[in-house]
Amino acid sequence: MTSAGRLAGKVALVTGASRGIGRAIAEAYGREGARVIVNYVADQAAAEAVVDRIKALGSDAVAIQADSADPAALRRLFAQAGTVFDGLDIVVNNAHPGWGEGKPTELSEADIDQQLAVLKGYIIALQEAGRRVRDGGAIICISSGTTRVAVPQHCLYASIKLAIEQMARALSREVAPRGVRSVSLAPGLTRTDRIAGLDVGPVGSAPIMGAPTPFTRPGEPEEVADAAVFLASDEARWVNTTTLYVNGGAVYAQ
Ligand SMILES: NC(=O)c1ccc[n+]([C@@H]2O[C@H](COP(=O)([O-])OP(=O)(O)OC[C@H]3O[C@@H](n4cnc5c(N)ncnc54)[C@H](OP(=O)(O)O)[C@@H]3O)[C@@H](O)[C@H]2O)c1
């Protein structure tokens, strides 16, 4: 364990940390001295590569497989995460399988069920985090800028994200007596596998999202991860209950 860094001595669980924003957060936490549980669902090699990079940074990490939309698997993940190092200080609810794509009148029941299972997973993860995170810890839900804009095609995804923001707010009141903070972080369009193939055009935003940024480009996972370091650190000790938008100043139009 590194003794230096803004998260030195902390233990962090990041769901969906083998790729994308979760990977960048896990590595940034490792760089800041946290020991990290790197959750993944399918890509073990990618998760082990993240573990290796965190170890190369001088901290420690383990990869644990679990489907974030499977309640029993999630509960096992949290039980393991609580013991693999000594306790748990930071939880980042990041994994979000699927989009449930479709306009409100066109959503299939299968897509609705799939995204409701994702929501159930988020809620169980918040319950587990609320019970297990040590005094003074931080719980961070990864939301989305899509909650700020009426994108018919992503209405289901955005609705799930709004729901977890509200759960995170309610949880903040319950855990505050123990000095635990519960916040959300809402990235704008960020360059990951999730948006691969999306035409981001000259304004750095997919036309479907309608959220151009002044910087005329999507964000990088590392730019989101640095904000997640801040939220997990003592520097954010007075930042609670709220949602931090990390999107380069994306302009959302209703
Ligand atoms: N990218 C964006 O523009 C953007 C914008 C706003 C918000 N977000 C949010 O940011 C978060 C991360 O997004 P991303 O773009 O990094 O997504 P991504 O590229 O799709 O993330 C993939 C990661 O999620 C894991 N994962 C997928 N399904 C899982 C499951 N059922 N259980 C556990 N892990 C699972 C993958 O594991 P395997 O490698 O094992 O498959 C991988 O580590 C999500 O909550 C997303 O909604 C993203």
CSV table of C-alpha atoms and ligand atoms in Angstrom, one decimal:
chain,number,residue,atom,x,y,z
A,1,MET,CA,0.0,0.0,0.0
A,2,THR,CA,1.3,3.5,-0.9
A,3,SER,CA,1.4,5.8,2.1
A,4,ALA,CA,1.1,8.9,-0.1
A,5,GLY,CA,-1.8,10.2,-2.1
A,6,ARG,CA,-5.2,11.8,-1.5
A,7,LEU,CA,-6.8,8.4,-0.9
A,8,ALA,CA,-4.0,6.7,1.0
A,9,GLY,CA,-5.3,4.1,3.4
A,10,LYS,CA,-8.7,3.9,1.8
A,11,VAL,CA,-10.3,0.8,0.2
A,12,ALA,CA,-12.5,1.4,-2.9
A,13,LEU,CA,-14.9,-0.7,-4.8
A,14,VAL,CA,-15.6,0.4,-8.4
A,15,THR,CA,-18.3,-1.5,-10.3
A,16,GLY,CA,-17.7,-2.0,-14.1
A,17,ALA,CA,-14.0,-1.1,-13.7
A,18,SER,CA,-12.4,-3.2,-16.4
A,19,ARG,CA,-13.0,-0.6,-19.1
A,20,GLY,CA,-14.2,3.0,-19.8
A,21,ILE,CA,-14.9,5.5,-17.0
A,22,GLY,CA,-14.8,2.8,-14.3
A,23,ARG,CA,-11.3,1.7,-15.4
A,24,ALA,CA,-10.1,5.3,-15.3
A,25,ILE,CA,-11.6,5.8,-11.8
A,26,ALA,CA,-10.1,2.6,-10.5
A,27,GLU,CA,-6.7,3.6,-11.8
A,28,ALA,CA,-6.9,7.2,-10.5
A,29,TYR,CA,-7.9,5.8,-7.1
A,30,GLY,CA,-4.9,3.5,-7.2
A,31,ARG,CA,-2.6,6.4,-8.2
A,32,GLU,CA,-3.9,8.3,-5.1
A,33,GLY,CA,-3.0,5.4,-2.8
A,34,ALA,CA,-6.4,3.5,-2.4
A,35,ARG,CA,-6.5,-0.2,-2.6
A,36,VAL,CA,-9.1,-1.0,-5.2
A,37,ILE,CA,-11.6,-3.8,-5.9
A,38,VAL,CA,-12.0,-3.9,-9.7
A,39,ASN,CA,-15.4,-5.3,-10.6
A,40,TYR,CA,-16.1,-6.7,-14.1
A,41,VAL,CA,-18.7,-8.9,-15.7
A,42,ALA,CA,-17.1,-10.6,-18.6
A,43,ASP,CA,-13.6,-9.3,-19.6
A,44,GLN,CA,-11.4,-10.8,-17.0
A,45,ALA,CA,-8.2,-10.0,-18.9
A,46,ALA,CA,-9.1,-6.3,-19.0
A,47,ALA,CA,-9.8,-6.3,-15.3
A,48,GLU,CA,-6.5,-8.1,-14.5
A,49,ALA,CA,-4.7,-5.5,-16.6
A,50,VAL,CA,-6.3,-2.7,-14.5
A,51,VAL,CA,-5.1,-4.6,-11.4
A,52,ASP,CA,-1.6,-4.8,-12.8
A,53,ARG,CA,-1.5,-1.1,-13.6
A,54,ILE,CA,-2.7,-0.2,-10.1
A,55,LYS,CA,0.0,-2.4,-8.6
A,56,ALA,CA,2.6,-0.8,-10.8
A,57,LEU,CA,1.5,2.5,-9.4
A,58,GLY,CA,2.5,1.2,-6.0
A,59,SER,CA,-0.9,0.4,-4.5
A,60,ASP,CA,-2.9,-2.9,-4.4
A,61,ALA,CA,-6.0,-4.2,-6.2
A,62,VAL,CA,-8.0,-7.3,-6.9
A,63,ALA,CA,-10.5,-8.2,-9.7
A,64,ILE,CA,-13.8,-9.7,-8.8
A,65,GLN,CA,-16.4,-10.8,-11.3
A,66,ALA,CA,-20.1,-10.0,-10.6
A,67,ASP,CA,-23.1,-9.0,-12.7
A,68,SER,CA,-24.3,-5.6,-11.3
A,69,ALA,CA,-27.8,-6.5,-12.3
A,70,ASP,CA,-27.9,-9.8,-10.4
A,71,PRO,CA,-28.8,-9.2,-6.8
A,72,ALA,CA,-27.2,-12.3,-5.4
A,73,ALA,CA,-24.0,-11.7,-7.3
A,74,LEU,CA,-23.9,-8.1,-6.1
A,75,ARG,CA,-24.4,-9.1,-2.5
A,76,ARG,CA,-21.5,-11.6,-2.8
A,77,LEU,CA,-19.4,-8.9,-4.4
A,78,PHE,CA,-19.9,-6.5,-1.5
A,79,ALA,CA,-19.3,-9.3,1.1
A,80,GLN,CA,-16.0,-10.1,-0.6
A,81,ALA,CA,-15.1,-6.5,-1.1
A,82,GLY,CA,-15.6,-5.9,2.6
A,83,THR,CA,-13.1,-8.5,3.6
A,84,VAL,CA,-10.5,-8.8,0.8
A,85,PHE,CA,-8.6,-5.8,2.2
A,86,ASP,CA,-9.6,-4.4,5.6
A,87,GLY,CA,-13.1,-2.9,5.2
A,88,LEU,CA,-14.6,-0.6,2.6
A,89,ASP,CA,-14.4,3.2,2.5
A,90,ILE,CA,-15.4,4.2,-1.0
A,91,VAL,CA,-18.0,2.7,-3.4
A,92,VAL,CA,-18.5,3.9,-7.0
A,93,ASN,CA,-21.7,2.5,-8.5
A,94,ASN,CA,-20.6,2.8,-12.1
A,95,ALA,CA,-21.6,-0.2,-14.2
A,96,HIS,CA,-24.7,0.4,-16.3
A,97,PRO,CA,-25.5,-2.6,-18.6
A,98,GLY,CA,-27.4,-1.6,-21.7
A,99,TRP,CA,-29.3,1.5,-22.7
A,100,GLY,CA,-32.9,0.2,-23.1
A,101,GLU,CA,-33.0,2.2,-26.3
A,102,GLY,CA,-36.3,3.3,-27.7
A,103,LYS,CA,-38.7,6.2,-27.7
A,104,PRO,CA,-41.3,6.3,-24.9
A,105,THR,CA,-44.1,4.8,-27.0
A,106,GLU,CA,-41.8,2.2,-28.6
A,107,LEU,CA,-40.0,0.7,-25.6
A,108,SER,CA,-40.2,-3.1,-25.5
A,109,GLU,CA,-41.2,-4.9,-22.3
A,110,ALA,CA,-37.9,-6.8,-22.5
A,111,ASP,CA,-36.0,-3.5,-22.5
A,112,ILE,CA,-38.0,-2.1,-19.7
A,113,ASP,CA,-37.4,-5.3,-17.6
A,114,GLN,CA,-33.7,-5.2,-18.4
A,115,GLN,CA,-33.3,-1.6,-17.3
A,116,LEU,CA,-35.5,-2.2,-14.2
A,117,ALA,CA,-33.1,-5.0,-13.3
A,118,VAL,CA,-30.2,-2.5,-13.6
A,119,LEU,CA,-32.1,-0.1,-11.3
A,120,LYS,CA,-32.7,-2.9,-8.8
A,121,GLY,CA,-29.0,-3.6,-8.9
A,122,TYR,CA,-28.1,0.1,-8.2
A,123,ILE,CA,-30.5,0.1,-5.3
A,124,ILE,CA,-29.1,-3.0,-3.8
A,125,ALA,CA,-25.6,-1.7,-4.3
A,126,LEU,CA,-26.6,1.5,-2.4
A,127,GLN,CA,-28.1,-0.6,0.4
A,128,GLU,CA,-24.9,-2.7,0.6
A,129,ALA,CA,-22.7,0.5,0.5
A,130,GLY,CA,-24.8,2.3,3.1
A,131,ARG,CA,-24.4,-0.7,5.5
A,132,ARG,CA,-20.8,-1.5,4.8
A,133,VAL,CA,-18.9,1.7,4.1
A,134,ARG,CA,-16.9,2.7,7.1
A,135,ASP,CA,-17.4,6.0,9.0
A,136,GLY,CA,-16.1,8.9,7.0
A,137,GLY,CA,-16.5,7.1,3.7
A,138,ALA,CA,-18.0,8.1,0.4
A,139,ILE,CA,-20.6,6.6,-1.9
A,140,ILE,CA,-20.7,7.8,-5.5
A,141,CYS,CA,-23.3,7.0,-8.1
A,142,ILE,CA,-22.4,7.6,-11.8
A,143,SER,CA,-25.4,9.3,-13.3
A,144,SER,CA,-25.5,11.0,-16.8
A,145,GLY,CA,-26.1,14.3,-18.4
A,146,THR,CA,-29.0,12.7,-20.3
A,147,THR,CA,-31.1,13.4,-17.1
A,148,ARG,CA,-31.0,17.1,-18.1
A,149,VAL,CA,-32.3,16.7,-21.6
A,150,ALA,CA,-35.4,15.1,-23.2
A,151,VAL,CA,-33.8,12.6,-25.5
A,152,PRO,CA,-36.6,10.3,-26.6
A,153,GLN,CA,-34.2,7.5,-27.7
A,154,HIS,CA,-32.6,7.3,-24.2
A,155,CYS,CA,-35.6,8.1,-22.1
A,156,LEU,CA,-35.4,4.8,-20.1
A,157,TYR,CA,-31.7,5.0,-19.4
A,158,ALA,CA,-32.1,8.7,-18.3
A,159,SER,CA,-35.1,7.8,-16.1
A,160,ILE,CA,-33.1,5.0,-14.3
A,161,LYS,CA,-30.2,7.5,-13.8
A,162,LEU,CA,-32.6,10.1,-12.2
A,163,ALA,CA,-34.0,7.4,-10.0
A,164,ILE,CA,-30.6,6.4,-8.6
A,165,GLU,CA,-29.7,10.1,-8.1
A,166,GLN,CA,-32.8,10.4,-5.9
A,167,MET,CA,-31.9,7.2,-4.0
A,168,ALA,CA,-28.3,8.5,-3.5
A,169,ARG,CA,-29.8,11.8,-2.1
A,170,ALA,CA,-32.1,9.9,0.3
A,171,LEU,CA,-29.2,7.6,1.4
A,172,SER,CA,-27.1,10.7,2.2
A,173,ARG,CA,-29.5,11.6,5.1
A,174,GLU,CA,-29.4,8.1,6.5
A,175,VAL,CA,-25.6,7.7,6.5
A,176,ALA,CA,-24.6,11.3,7.4
A,177,PRO,CA,-24.6,10.6,11.1
A,178,ARG,CA,-21.6,8.3,10.5
A,179,GLY,CA,-19.8,11.0,8.4
A,180,VAL,CA,-20.5,9.1,5.2
A,181,ARG,CA,-21.3,11.2,2.1
A,182,SER,CA,-23.5,10.0,-0.8
A,183,VAL,CA,-23.3,11.9,-4.0
A,184,SER,CA,-23.8,11.5,-7.8
A,185,LEU,CA,-21.4,12.3,-10.6
A,186,ALA,CA,-23.0,13.0,-14.0
A,187,PRO,CA,-20.6,12.8,-16.9
A,188,GLY,CA,-21.4,14.3,-20.3
A,189,LEU,CA,-20.5,12.4,-23.5
A,190,THR,CA,-17.2,10.6,-22.7
A,191,ARG,CA,-15.0,8.6,-25.1
A,192,THR,CA,-15.5,5.0,-24.1
A,193,ASP,CA,-16.7,1.7,-25.8
A,194,ARG,CA,-20.2,2.8,-24.9
A,195,ILE,CA,-20.2,5.6,-27.4
A,196,ALA,CA,-18.0,3.9,-30.0
A,197,GLY,CA,-19.6,4.3,-33.4
A,198,LEU,CA,-21.6,7.4,-32.3
A,199,ASP,CA,-21.1,10.4,-34.7
A,200,VAL,CA,-20.0,13.2,-32.4
A,201,GLY,CA,-19.8,15.8,-35.2
A,202,PRO,CA,-18.1,19.2,-35.0
A,203,VAL,CA,-19.6,20.2,-31.6
A,204,GLY,CA,-18.4,17.1,-29.7
A,205,SER,CA,-21.9,15.8,-29.1
A,206,ALA,CA,-24.0,13.2,-30.8
A,207,PRO,CA,-27.0,15.0,-32.5
A,208,ILE,CA,-29.3,12.7,-30.6
A,209,MET,CA,-27.9,14.0,-27.3
A,210,GLY,CA,-28.2,17.7,-28.3
A,211,ALA,CA,-25.6,18.8,-25.7
A,212,PRO,CA,-22.7,20.5,-27.4
A,213,THR,CA,-19.7,21.4,-25.3
A,214,PRO,CA,-17.7,24.7,-25.5
A,215,PHE,CA,-14.7,22.5,-26.0
A,216,THR,CA,-16.3,20.9,-29.1
A,217,ARG,CA,-15.2,17.4,-28.1
A,218,PRO,CA,-16.4,14.5,-25.8
A,219,GLY,CA,-14.7,14.1,-22.5
A,220,GLU,CA,-12.0,11.6,-21.8
A,221,PRO,CA,-12.5,8.9,-19.0
A,222,GLU,CA,-9.5,10.4,-17.1
A,223,GLU,CA,-11.2,13.8,-17.0
A,224,VAL,CA,-14.2,12.2,-15.3
A,225,ALA,CA,-12.0,10.1,-13.0
A,226,ASP,CA,-10.2,13.1,-11.6
A,227,ALA,CA,-13.5,14.5,-10.5
A,228,ALA,CA,-14.3,11.1,-8.9
A,229,VAL,CA,-11.0,11.4,-7.0
A,230,PHE,CA,-12.1,14.8,-5.7
A,231,LEU,CA,-15.5,13.5,-4.6
A,232,ALA,CA,-14.0,10.5,-2.8
A,233,SER,CA,-11.3,12.6,-1.1
A,234,ASP,CA,-11.4,14.7,2.1
A,235,GLU,CA,-11.3,17.8,-0.1
A,236,ALA,CA,-15.0,17.1,-0.8
A,237,ARG,CA,-15.9,16.6,2.9
A,238,TRP,CA,-18.6,19.4,2.5
A,239,VAL,CA,-19.9,18.1,-0.8
A,240,ASN,CA,-22.9,15.9,0.0
A,241,THR,CA,-26.3,14.9,-1.4
A,242,THR,CA,-25.7,16.7,-4.7
A,243,THR,CA,-24.9,15.8,-8.3
A,244,LEU,CA,-21.6,17.0,-9.8
A,245,TYR,CA,-21.8,17.6,-13.6
A,246,VAL,CA,-18.5,16.7,-15.3
A,247,ASN,CA,-19.1,17.5,-18.9
A,248,GLY,CA,-16.8,20.4,-20.1
A,249,GLY,CA,-19.8,22.8,-19.9
A,250,ALA,CA,-22.2,20.9,-22.1
A,251,VAL,CA,-25.2,23.0,-23.0
A,252,TYR,CA,-28.4,21.0,-22.4
A,253,ALA,CA,-31.5,22.0,-24.3
A,254,GLN,CA,-34.9,20.6,-23.2
B,1,LIG,N1,-19.5,7.2,-21.9
B,1,LIG,C1,-20.4,8.1,-21.8
B,1,LIG,O1,-20.6,9.0,-22.7
B,1,LIG,C2,-21.2,8.3,-20.5
B,1,LIG,C3,-21.9,9.5,-20.3
B,1,LIG,C4,-22.6,9.6,-19.1
B,1,LIG,C5,-22.7,8.6,-18.2
B,1,LIG,N2,-22.0,7.5,-18.4
B,1,LIG,C6,-22.1,6.4,-17.4
B,1,LIG,O2,-20.8,6.1,-17.0
B,1,LIG,C7,-20.7,4.7,-16.5
B,1,LIG,C8,-19.6,4.0,-17.3
B,1,LIG,O3,-19.9,4.2,-18.6
B,1,LIG,P1,-18.8,3.8,-19.8
B,1,LIG,O4,-19.0,4.6,-20.9
B,1,LIG,O5,-17.4,3.6,-19.2
B,1,LIG,O6,-19.5,2.4,-20.1
B,1,LIG,P2,-18.9,1.1,-20.8
B,1,LIG,O7,-17.7,1.4,-21.7
B,1,LIG,O8,-20.1,0.4,-21.4
B,1,LIG,O9,-18.4,0.3,-19.5
B,1,LIG,C9,-18.0,-0.9,-19.6
B,1,LIG,C10,-17.7,-1.4,-18.2
B,1,LIG,O10,-18.9,-1.8,-17.5
B,1,LIG,C11,-18.8,-3.2,-17.1
B,1,LIG,N3,-20.1,-3.8,-17.1
B,1,LIG,C12,-21.0,-3.9,-18.1
B,1,LIG,N4,-22.1,-4.6,-17.7
B,1,LIG,C13,-21.8,-5.0,-16.4
B,1,LIG,C14,-22.5,-5.8,-15.5
B,1,LIG,N5,-23.7,-6.3,-15.8
B,1,LIG,N6,-22.0,-5.9,-14.3
B,1,LIG,C15,-20.8,-5.4,-14.0
B,1,LIG,N7,-20.1,-4.7,-14.8
B,1,LIG,C16,-20.6,-4.5,-16.1
B,1,LIG,C17,-17.8,-3.8,-18.2
B,1,LIG,O11,-17.3,-5.0,-17.8
B,1,LIG,P3,-16.6,-6.1,-18.8
B,1,LIG,O12,-15.4,-5.4,-19.3
B,1,LIG,O13,-16.4,-7.3,-18.0
B,1,LIG,O14,-17.6,-6.2,-19.9
B,1,LIG,C18,-16.8,-2.7,-18.3
B,1,LIG,O15,-15.9,-2.7,-17.2
B,1,LIG,C19,-22.1,4.2,-16.8
B,1,LIG,O16,-22.9,4.2,-15.7
B,1,LIG,C20,-22.7,5.1,-17.9
B,1,LIG,O17,-24.1,5.1,-17.8
B,1,LIG,C21,-21.3,7.3,-19.6
